[in-house]
């Protein structure tokens, strides 16, 4: 029998659900509150880059990179938790959005341009 | 032979990398710029909840929920892309952060409380 | 001779300009960087409210209110500085936006409703 | 008799208070909701700069600059409104924060450096 396919996102969802249940945190985990926590973690990512040039942002010292990695993880954890309480299948939504982006940004029009699809 | 384990996050990373390469978008995808795009998408999630009560945020109409699902996807896509350009293993970072949270928020201390670990 | 009218915003602009010049910070104060700093400060405001209910957010303990006051000040300082480097007259822009809002949200249509003007 | 000193921020506060009262929007204007709206407006500022280089962000085309001016105004309007519902004197808080920054960033130590005060 083949092993069941493994999904990072579903495994994380289950781990976070168990984490919240064990602590009776469902009461705090409204979508509204989780959305606020999500943007707070995104802001901590931004903070690492705000005074760095584009070049310096691409060449972080190892200790900063390790800190940013954990900030990215925080964003992911709240994102997965928020999707769960909204009963959104995050992997499926990502596939659908990828397909939308493929059609909004055809290679021949979008090549080398940072414009929004409405401007292409 | 068992099926190779599947990772959502690695599959997304590869799809996004190919998407960016086909469009020559590497020049725009500095960590600094991607961090800005990430928080912009997080803000679009927040916007869906800002005038809703906690109760209403947990009972979105189906059409709003479908929109939010795609906003969550946008956050995930930029998050995965940012991790890639920083050469961060996002799934690994998430596991490490989960373990940190387990030790910061022991069940007996954190049960039913929304306080930060530094206040427990 | 009447005293020249006083503007909080212009006085702040001048103080911040002098502050930055004395420290040779003009090199860091690109609009891009200042926009990132601005949202970082807004996120620190959000953080004070993310786990509080609507009711609790309206009844902050005095020590939290004092902290939030300084976070709001941080937002204002970066906002005024960003407007200055963009050569935007912030007070004038605010008056223009107020007038736009008056016409977008007529009292009879917007009364008691949180909908965006495009939905009224 | 000298003209009464004029405060931009108090005048805006009063205009926004009247605007909200006329529409019965006090019910929506909890600090929690206003904090969310504030960061949403800050994100719209960020969006103008996310794909621009530092140089391009400092040389916006006139039409973009006019749009950004109104986004900055939106941030200011929500900031002033949030301070009002929290009963925070924003001008006073800004002066106090300026003084704190003066002591945290002495000219001789902070000259030409973007480091946080804790790193100076």
Short mmCIF file of C-alpha atoms in Angstrom, two decimals:
data_model
loop_
_atom_site.label_atom_id
_atom_site.label_comp_id
_atom_site.label_asym_id
_atom_site.label_seq_id
_atom_site.Cartn_x
_atom_site.Cartn_y
_atom_site.Cartn_z
CA UNK A 1 0.00 0.00 0.00
CA UNK A 2 1.40 3.38 -0.95
CA UNK A 3 2.02 5.88 1.81
CA UNK A 4 -0.65 8.54 2.02
CA UNK A 5 0.62 11.73 0.43
CA UNK A 6 1.84 14.20 2.96
CA UNK A 7 0.80 17.82 3.02
CA UNK A 8 2.84 20.35 4.99
CA UNK A 9 -0.12 22.67 5.20
CA UNK A 10 -2.57 20.09 6.51
CA UNK A 11 -0.03 18.83 9.03
CA UNK A 12 0.52 22.38 10.26
CA UNK A 13 -3.21 23.00 10.40
CA UNK A 14 -3.68 19.95 12.60
CA UNK A 15 -0.76 20.83 14.87
CA UNK A 16 -2.06 24.37 15.35
CA UNK A 17 -5.59 23.18 15.96
CA UNK A 18 -4.36 20.84 18.68
CA UNK A 19 -2.18 23.59 20.15
CA UNK A 20 -5.12 25.98 20.39
CA UNK A 21 -7.51 23.37 21.75
CA UNK A 22 -5.12 22.28 24.47
CA UNK A 23 -4.92 25.92 25.65
CA UNK A 24 -8.61 26.74 25.17
CA UNK A 25 -7.63 29.51 22.76
CA UNK A 26 -10.55 29.04 20.40
CA UNK A 27 -12.26 31.92 22.20
CA UNK A 28 -9.48 34.31 21.08
CA UNK A 29 -9.08 32.86 17.60
CA UNK A 30 -11.81 34.75 15.78
CA UNK A 31 -10.96 35.52 12.16
CA UNK A 32 -10.87 39.19 13.08
CA UNK A 33 -8.27 38.70 15.80
CA UNK A 34 -6.21 36.27 13.73
CA UNK A 35 -6.16 38.70 10.80
CA UNK A 36 -4.73 41.33 13.16
CA UNK A 37 -2.10 38.90 14.44
CA UNK A 38 -1.23 37.95 10.86
CA UNK A 39 -0.48 41.51 9.81
CA UNK A 40 1.48 42.06 13.00
CA UNK A 41 3.79 39.21 12.06
CA UNK A 42 4.08 40.48 8.48
CA UNK A 43 5.15 43.82 9.95
CA UNK A 44 7.93 42.12 11.87
CA UNK A 45 9.21 40.77 8.57
CA UNK A 46 9.05 44.24 7.02
CA UNK A 47 10.95 45.73 9.93
CA UNK A 48 14.04 43.71 9.03
CA UNK A 49 14.21 45.39 5.65
CA UNK A 50 13.03 48.95 6.20
CA UNK A 51 16.41 50.63 6.53
CA UNK A 52 18.29 48.23 4.24
CA UNK A 53 18.92 48.92 0.59
CA UNK A 54 17.65 46.45 -1.99
CA UNK A 55 21.18 45.03 -2.19
CA UNK A 56 21.59 44.69 1.56
CA UNK A 57 18.15 43.10 1.85
CA UNK A 58 19.37 40.37 -0.49
CA UNK A 59 22.54 39.76 1.51
CA UNK A 60 21.41 39.51 5.12
CA UNK A 61 23.94 38.52 7.76
CA UNK A 62 23.32 34.94 8.92
CA UNK A 63 21.96 35.96 12.31
CA UNK A 64 19.39 38.29 10.73
CA UNK A 65 18.43 35.62 8.24
CA UNK A 66 17.79 33.20 11.09
CA UNK A 67 15.57 35.78 12.80
CA UNK A 68 13.67 36.50 9.59
CA UNK A 69 13.13 32.76 9.08
CA UNK A 70 11.25 32.59 12.38
CA UNK A 71 9.23 35.72 11.51
CA UNK A 72 8.24 34.08 8.23
CA UNK A 73 7.23 31.03 10.23
CA UNK A 74 5.03 33.22 12.44
CA UNK A 75 3.25 34.56 9.37
CA UNK A 76 2.70 31.02 8.13
CA UNK A 77 1.38 29.78 11.47
CA UNK A 78 -1.23 32.54 11.73
CA UNK A 79 -2.11 32.20 8.07
CA UNK A 80 -2.75 28.47 8.40
CA UNK A 81 -4.71 28.98 11.61
CA UNK A 82 -6.83 31.75 10.09
CA UNK A 83 -7.59 29.59 7.04
CA UNK A 84 -8.61 26.78 9.38
CA UNK A 85 -11.07 28.81 11.43
CA UNK A 86 -12.53 30.15 8.17
CA UNK A 87 -12.73 26.58 6.82
CA UNK A 88 -10.67 27.61 3.81
CA UNK A 89 -8.54 25.00 2.04
CA UNK A 90 -5.36 27.01 1.75
CA UNK A 91 -3.52 24.70 -0.66
CA UNK A 92 -6.52 24.66 -2.98
CA UNK A 93 -6.90 28.45 -2.80
CA UNK A 94 -3.20 28.84 -3.64
CA UNK A 95 -3.56 26.62 -6.72
CA UNK A 96 -6.58 28.61 -7.85
CA UNK A 97 -4.76 31.89 -7.34
CA UNK A 98 -1.73 30.63 -9.26
CA UNK A 99 -4.01 29.82 -12.20
CA UNK A 100 -5.58 33.29 -12.00
CA UNK A 101 -2.13 34.86 -12.02
CA UNK A 102 -1.13 32.77 -15.04
CA UNK A 103 -4.02 34.23 -17.00
CA UNK A 104 -3.61 37.79 -15.67
CA UNK A 105 0.09 37.92 -16.42
CA UNK A 106 0.73 36.26 -19.78
CA UNK A 107 4.46 35.83 -20.33
CA UNK A 108 4.58 37.91 -23.49
CA UNK A 109 2.88 40.90 -21.87
CA UNK A 110 4.31 40.74 -18.38
CA UNK A 111 7.92 39.96 -19.27
CA UNK A 112 10.29 42.30 -17.44
CA UNK A 113 7.48 44.52 -16.19
CA UNK A 114 6.31 45.13 -12.61
CA UNK A 115 2.98 46.65 -13.63
CA UNK A 116 -0.30 45.45 -12.21
CA UNK A 117 -2.31 43.28 -14.59
CA UNK A 118 -4.83 46.07 -15.03
CA UNK A 119 -2.00 48.15 -16.58
CA UNK A 120 -0.61 45.54 -18.95
CA UNK B 1 7.74 1.38 -3.57
CA UNK B 2 6.16 4.03 -1.40
CA UNK B 3 5.07 7.26 -3.03
CA UNK B 4 7.54 10.08 -2.51
CA UNK B 5 6.27 12.32 0.26
CA UNK B 6 4.55 15.38 -1.08
CA UNK B 7 5.24 18.85 0.19
CA UNK B 8 2.74 21.59 -0.63
CA UNK B 9 5.24 24.26 0.25
CA UNK B 10 8.04 22.95 -1.93
CA UNK B 11 5.65 22.46 -4.84
CA UNK B 12 4.45 26.04 -4.47
CA UNK B 13 8.00 27.31 -4.19
CA UNK B 14 8.90 25.61 -7.44
CA UNK B 15 5.79 26.85 -9.24
CA UNK B 16 6.44 30.43 -8.11
CA UNK B 17 10.09 30.25 -9.05
CA UNK B 18 9.18 29.11 -12.55
CA UNK B 19 6.50 31.79 -12.79
CA UNK B 20 8.97 34.54 -11.87
CA UNK B 21 11.72 33.21 -14.13
CA UNK B 22 9.43 32.99 -17.15
CA UNK B 23 8.58 36.69 -16.67
CA UNK B 24 12.09 37.84 -15.72
CA UNK B 25 10.74 39.11 -12.42
CA UNK B 26 13.80 38.20 -10.36
CA UNK B 27 14.91 41.82 -10.70
CA UNK B 28 11.80 42.98 -8.79
CA UNK B 29 11.80 40.15 -6.26
CA UNK B 30 14.23 41.52 -3.72
CA UNK B 31 13.41 40.52 -0.15
CA UNK B 32 12.65 44.16 0.58
CA UNK B 33 10.07 44.41 -2.18
CA UNK B 34 8.54 41.03 -1.43
CA UNK B 35 8.19 41.93 2.25
CA UNK B 36 6.24 45.02 1.18
CA UNK B 37 4.02 42.96 -1.12
CA UNK B 38 3.46 40.44 1.68
CA UNK B 39 2.16 43.03 4.12
CA UNK B 40 -0.01 44.53 1.40
CA UNK B 41 -1.75 41.20 0.94
CA UNK B 42 -2.10 40.75 4.70
CA UNK B 43 -3.79 44.17 4.77
CA UNK B 44 -6.32 43.00 2.20
CA UNK B 45 -7.21 40.17 4.55
CA UNK B 46 -7.58 42.62 7.44
CA UNK B 47 -9.82 44.86 5.37
CA UNK B 48 -12.48 42.15 5.20
CA UNK B 49 -12.81 42.17 8.97
CA UNK B 50 -12.29 45.76 10.03
CA UNK B 51 -15.92 46.81 10.31
CA UNK B 52 -17.28 43.40 11.30
CA UNK B 53 -17.86 42.34 14.87
CA UNK B 54 -16.07 39.27 16.20
CA UNK B 55 -19.29 37.30 15.64
CA UNK B 56 -19.79 38.53 12.09
CA UNK B 57 -16.14 37.84 11.27
CA UNK B 58 -16.77 34.20 12.19
CA UNK B 59 -19.88 33.98 9.99
CA UNK B 60 -18.85 35.49 6.67
CA UNK B 61 -21.28 35.29 3.77
CA UNK B 62 -20.10 32.72 1.22
CA UNK B 63 -19.09 35.30 -1.37
CA UNK B 64 -16.90 37.13 1.15
CA UNK B 65 -15.39 33.88 2.31
CA UNK B 66 -14.45 33.05 -1.28
CA UNK B 67 -12.77 36.44 -1.64
CA UNK B 68 -10.90 36.04 1.63
CA UNK B 69 -9.72 32.59 0.52
CA UNK B 70 -7.97 34.18 -2.45
CA UNK B 71 -6.47 36.93 -0.27
CA UNK B 72 -5.09 34.26 2.06
CA UNK B 73 -3.65 32.58 -1.02
CA UNK B 74 -1.94 35.83 -2.00
CA UNK B 75 -0.31 36.02 1.42
CA UNK B 76 0.89 32.44 1.05
CA UNK B 77 2.28 33.00 -2.45
CA UNK B 78 4.35 36.02 -1.41
CA UNK B 79 5.42 34.30 1.79
CA UNK B 80 6.68 31.24 -0.07
CA UNK B 81 8.41 33.39 -2.68
CA UNK B 82 10.07 35.56 -0.03
CA UNK B 83 11.30 32.48 1.82
CA UNK B 84 12.70 31.16 -1.45
CA UNK B 85 14.70 34.26 -2.34
CA UNK B 86 16.03 34.32 1.23
CA UNK B 87 16.89 30.61 0.94
CA UNK B 88 14.81 29.89 4.03
CA UNK B 89 13.23 26.44 4.44
CA UNK B 90 9.76 27.56 5.44
CA UNK B 91 8.44 24.16 6.56
CA UNK B 92 11.48 23.67 8.74
CA UNK B 93 11.19 27.16 10.22
CA UNK B 94 7.52 26.52 10.99
CA UNK B 95 8.39 23.30 12.85
CA UNK B 96 11.06 25.11 14.84
CA UNK B 97 8.68 27.92 15.70
CA UNK B 98 5.99 25.47 16.78
CA UNK B 99 8.48 23.89 19.17
CA UNK B 100 9.42 27.31 20.55
CA UNK B 101 5.75 28.12 21.09
CA UNK B 102 5.24 24.80 22.89
CA UNK B 103 7.91 25.76 25.40
CA UNK B 104 6.84 29.40 25.70
CA UNK B 105 3.19 28.57 26.28
CA UNK B 106 2.99 25.54 28.59
CA UNK B 107 -0.59 24.30 28.75
CA UNK B 108 -0.95 24.77 32.50
CA UNK B 109 0.15 28.40 32.38
CA UNK B 110 -1.37 29.51 29.09
CA UNK B 111 -4.75 27.81 29.44
CA UNK B 112 -7.53 30.27 28.68
CA UNK B 113 -5.20 33.28 28.62
CA UNK B 114 -4.30 35.53 25.69
CA UNK B 115 -1.24 37.01 27.40
CA UNK B 116 2.14 37.12 25.72
CA UNK B 117 4.57 34.51 27.04
CA UNK B 118 6.59 37.23 28.74
CA UNK B 119 3.52 37.95 30.90
CA UNK B 120 2.68 34.36 31.87
CA UNK C 1 -0.12 92.66 14.35
CA UNK C 2 -1.95 89.38 14.77
CA UNK C 3 0.08 86.34 15.75
CA UNK C 4 0.82 84.10 12.81
CA UNK C 5 -1.53 81.14 12.91
CA UNK C 6 0.10 78.06 14.28
CA UNK C 7 0.02 74.70 12.58
CA UNK C 8 0.84 71.56 14.53
CA UNK C 9 1.66 69.72 11.37
CA UNK C 10 4.05 72.32 9.98
CA UNK C 11 5.76 72.64 13.35
CA UNK C 12 6.22 68.87 13.49
CA UNK C 13 7.45 68.80 9.92
CA UNK C 14 10.12 71.37 10.73
CA UNK C 15 11.18 69.63 13.92
CA UNK C 16 11.52 66.30 12.13
CA UNK C 17 13.40 67.85 9.25
CA UNK C 18 15.90 69.38 11.65
CA UNK C 19 16.15 66.09 13.56
CA UNK C 20 16.97 64.16 10.39
CA UNK C 21 19.39 66.76 9.08
CA UNK C 22 21.34 66.92 12.33
CA UNK C 23 21.84 63.13 12.10
CA UNK C 24 22.44 62.97 8.34
CA UNK C 25 19.48 60.64 8.01
CA UNK C 26 18.27 62.00 4.69
CA UNK C 27 20.08 59.10 3.02
CA UNK C 28 17.78 56.61 4.81
CA UNK C 29 14.62 58.65 4.47
CA UNK C 30 13.53 57.60 1.02
CA UNK C 31 9.74 57.46 0.60
CA UNK C 32 10.04 53.71 0.21
CA UNK C 33 11.82 53.26 3.52
CA UNK C 34 9.58 55.72 5.35
CA UNK C 35 6.46 53.95 4.05
CA UNK C 36 7.82 50.73 5.53
CA UNK C 37 8.55 52.42 8.86
CA UNK C 38 5.05 53.94 8.84
CA UNK C 39 3.31 50.60 8.50
CA UNK C 40 5.57 49.12 11.16
CA UNK C 41 4.36 51.73 13.62
CA UNK C 42 0.74 51.19 12.59
CA UNK C 43 1.27 47.49 13.33
CA UNK C 44 2.43 48.32 16.85
CA UNK C 45 -0.87 50.13 17.37
CA UNK C 46 -2.78 47.11 16.06
CA UNK C 47 -0.89 44.79 18.36
CA UNK C 48 -2.43 46.48 21.41
CA UNK C 49 -5.90 45.50 20.25
CA UNK C 50 -5.52 42.13 18.58
CA UNK C 51 -6.54 39.95 21.51
CA UNK C 52 -8.94 42.43 23.08
CA UNK C 53 -12.66 42.43 22.48
CA UNK C 54 -14.30 45.54 21.05
CA UNK C 55 -15.41 46.43 24.58
CA UNK C 56 -11.99 45.93 26.13
CA UNK C 57 -10.36 47.92 23.32
CA UNK C 58 -12.54 50.86 24.34
CA UNK C 59 -11.60 50.56 28.00
CA UNK C 60 -7.82 50.23 28.03
CA UNK C 61 -6.02 50.28 31.36
CA UNK C 62 -4.20 53.61 31.85
CA UNK C 63 -0.74 52.13 31.36
CA UNK C 64 -1.73 50.58 28.04
CA UNK C 65 -3.37 53.81 26.94
CA UNK C 66 -0.13 55.67 27.67
CA UNK C 67 1.80 53.16 25.56
CA UNK C 68 -0.70 53.40 22.72
CA UNK C 69 -0.46 57.21 22.82
CA UNK C 70 3.26 56.96 22.05
CA UNK C 71 2.63 54.42 19.27
CA UNK C 72 0.12 56.81 17.72
CA UNK C 73 2.77 59.51 17.99
CA UNK C 74 5.22 57.27 16.11
CA UNK C 75 2.72 56.87 13.29
CA UNK C 76 2.26 60.62 13.14
CA UNK C 77 5.99 61.33 13.12
CA UNK C 78 6.66 58.99 10.20
CA UNK C 79 3.57 60.19 8.39
CA UNK C 80 4.63 63.84 8.64
CA UNK C 81 8.19 62.98 7.64
CA UNK C 82 7.03 60.94 4.64
CA UNK C 83 4.75 63.75 3.49
CA UNK C 84 7.67 66.15 3.79
CA UNK C 85 10.08 64.13 1.67
CA UNK C 86 7.32 63.71 -0.92
CA UNK C 87 6.63 67.48 -0.76
CA UNK C 88 3.00 66.78 0.09
CA UNK C 89 1.05 69.36 2.10
CA UNK C 90 -0.54 67.00 4.58
CA UNK C 91 -3.05 69.45 6.08
CA UNK C 92 -4.24 70.41 2.62
CA UNK C 93 -4.52 66.76 1.54
CA UNK C 94 -6.54 66.00 4.68
CA UNK C 95 -8.98 68.83 3.90
CA UNK C 96 -9.36 67.59 0.33
CA UNK C 97 -9.96 64.04 1.52
CA UNK C 98 -12.54 65.20 4.06
CA UNK C 99 -14.43 66.92 1.25
CA UNK C 100 -14.27 63.77 -0.87
CA UNK C 101 -15.61 61.73 2.05
CA UNK C 102 -18.46 64.22 2.53
CA UNK C 103 -19.57 63.64 -1.03
CA UNK C 104 -19.00 59.87 -1.01
CA UNK C 105 -20.90 59.34 2.23
CA UNK C 106 -24.00 61.54 2.21
CA UNK C 107 -25.64 61.52 5.62
CA UNK C 108 -28.94 60.13 4.40
CA UNK C 109 -27.35 57.16 2.66
CA UNK C 110 -24.50 56.39 5.05
CA UNK C 111 -26.37 56.79 8.32
CA UNK C 112 -25.77 53.81 10.57
CA UNK C 113 -24.03 51.81 7.85
CA UNK C 114 -20.41 50.66 7.66
CA UNK C 115 -20.53 49.91 3.94
CA UNK C 116 -17.97 51.27 1.53
CA UNK C 117 -19.23 54.14 -0.60
CA UNK C 118 -19.26 51.91 -3.65
CA UNK C 119 -21.92 49.80 -1.89
CA UNK C 120 -24.20 52.60 -0.72
CA UNK D 1 -6.08 90.81 20.89
CA UNK D 2 -3.93 88.11 19.37
CA UNK D 3 -5.60 85.49 17.19
CA UNK D 4 -6.25 82.28 19.03
CA UNK D 5 -3.56 79.78 18.13
CA UNK D 6 -4.70 77.35 15.51
CA UNK D 7 -4.20 73.62 15.73
CA UNK D 8 -4.55 71.52 12.59
CA UNK D 9 -4.92 68.39 14.63
CA UNK D 10 -7.67 69.69 16.89
CA UNK D 11 -9.56 71.11 13.92
CA UNK D 12 -9.35 67.75 12.16
CA UNK D 13 -10.41 65.94 15.30
CA UNK D 14 -13.50 68.11 15.57
CA UNK D 15 -14.37 67.73 11.90
CA UNK D 16 -14.06 63.94 12.08
CA UNK D 17 -16.06 63.77 15.27
CA UNK D 18 -18.89 65.73 13.65
CA UNK D 19 -18.64 63.58 10.52
CA UNK D 20 -18.98 60.36 12.53
CA UNK D 21 -21.78 61.70 14.73
CA UNK D 22 -23.83 62.87 11.76
CA UNK D 23 -23.66 59.32 10.36
CA UNK D 24 -24.07 57.50 13.67
CA UNK D 25 -20.74 55.80 13.10
CA UNK D 26 -19.65 55.80 16.73
CA UNK D 27 -20.86 52.21 16.93
CA UNK D 28 -18.24 51.16 14.33
CA UNK D 29 -15.47 53.38 15.63
CA UNK D 30 -14.08 51.17 18.37
CA UNK D 31 -10.32 51.53 18.83
CA UNK D 32 -9.93 47.97 17.59
CA UNK D 33 -11.74 48.66 14.32
CA UNK D 34 -10.04 52.02 13.79
CA UNK D 35 -6.61 50.44 14.35
CA UNK D 36 -7.45 47.96 11.59
CA UNK D 37 -8.58 50.74 9.27
CA UNK D 38 -5.41 52.69 10.07
CA UNK D 39 -3.10 49.89 9.02
CA UNK D 40 -5.18 49.31 5.90
CA UNK D 41 -4.54 52.89 4.83
CA UNK D 42 -0.85 52.60 5.67
CA UNK D 43 -0.75 49.54 3.41
CA UNK D 44 -2.17 51.56 0.54
CA UNK D 45 0.73 53.96 0.96
CA UNK D 46 3.20 51.05 0.95
CA UNK D 47 1.64 49.65 -2.20
CA UNK D 48 2.74 52.69 -4.18
CA UNK D 49 6.37 51.96 -3.41
CA UNK D 50 6.66 48.17 -3.34
CA UNK D 51 7.92 47.64 -6.88
CA UNK D 52 9.79 50.94 -7.16
CA UNK D 53 13.48 51.33 -6.47
CA UNK D 54 14.62 53.77 -3.78
CA UNK D 55 15.41 56.25 -6.55
CA UNK D 56 12.06 55.88 -8.30
CA UNK D 57 10.23 56.17 -4.98
CA UNK D 58 11.83 59.60 -4.56
CA UNK D 59 10.81 60.73 -8.05
CA UNK D 60 7.14 59.79 -8.35
CA UNK D 61 5.24 60.94 -11.42
CA UNK D 62 2.85 63.77 -10.53
CA UNK D 63 -0.28 61.64 -10.86
CA UNK D 64 1.11 59.03 -8.47
CA UNK D 65 2.17 61.72 -6.05
CA UNK D 66 -1.37 63.12 -6.03
CA UNK D 67 -2.73 59.65 -5.26
CA UNK D 68 -0.20 59.10 -2.50
CA UNK D 69 -1.12 62.48 -0.99
CA UNK D 70 -4.69 61.29 -0.53
CA UNK D 71 -3.53 57.97 0.92
CA UNK D 72 -1.41 59.87 3.44
CA UNK D 73 -4.50 61.92 4.23
CA UNK D 74 -6.44 58.71 4.89
CA UNK D 75 -3.80 57.59 7.36
CA UNK D 76 -4.00 60.95 9.11
CA UNK D 77 -7.79 60.92 9.29
CA UNK D 78 -7.93 57.49 10.90
CA UNK D 79 -5.03 58.32 13.19
CA UNK D 80 -6.72 61.49 14.45
CA UNK D 81 -10.03 59.68 14.87
CA UNK D 82 -8.41 56.80 16.75
CA UNK D 83 -6.61 59.21 19.07
CA UNK D 84 -9.92 60.95 19.71
CA UNK D 85 -11.86 57.84 20.68
CA UNK D 86 -8.96 56.85 22.95
CA UNK D 87 -8.96 60.37 24.43
CA UNK D 88 -5.30 60.75 23.51
CA UNK D 89 -3.91 64.24 22.86
CA UNK D 90 -2.02 63.47 19.67
CA UNK D 91 -0.05 66.72 19.46
CA UNK D 92 1.10 66.31 23.04
CA UNK D 93 2.06 62.67 22.48
CA UNK D 94 4.05 63.68 19.40
CA UNK D 95 5.98 66.27 21.39
CA UNK D 96 6.72 63.75 24.10
CA UNK D 97 7.90 61.19 21.55
CA UNK D 98 10.11 63.74 19.85
CA UNK D 99 11.79 64.41 23.19
CA UNK D 100 12.26 60.68 23.77
CA UNK D 101 13.83 60.34 20.33
CA UNK D 102 16.17 63.25 21.04
CA UNK D 103 17.52 61.43 24.08
CA UNK D 104 17.60 58.00 22.41
CA UNK D 105 19.45 59.22 19.36
CA UNK D 106 22.12 61.71 20.44
CA UNK D 107 23.59 63.42 17.38
CA UNK D 108 27.14 62.26 18.04
CA UNK D 109 26.16 58.60 18.30
CA UNK D 110 23.39 58.41 15.70
CA UNK D 111 25.04 60.48 12.98
CA UNK D 112 24.86 58.69 9.65
CA UNK D 113 23.61 55.45 11.20
CA UNK D 114 20.26 53.71 10.75
CA UNK D 115 20.65 51.48 13.80
CA UNK D 116 18.00 51.23 16.45
CA UNK D 117 18.83 53.12 19.66
CA UNK D 118 19.35 49.85 21.47
CA UNK D 119 22.26 49.16 19.10
CA UNK D 120 23.99 52.55 19.30
#
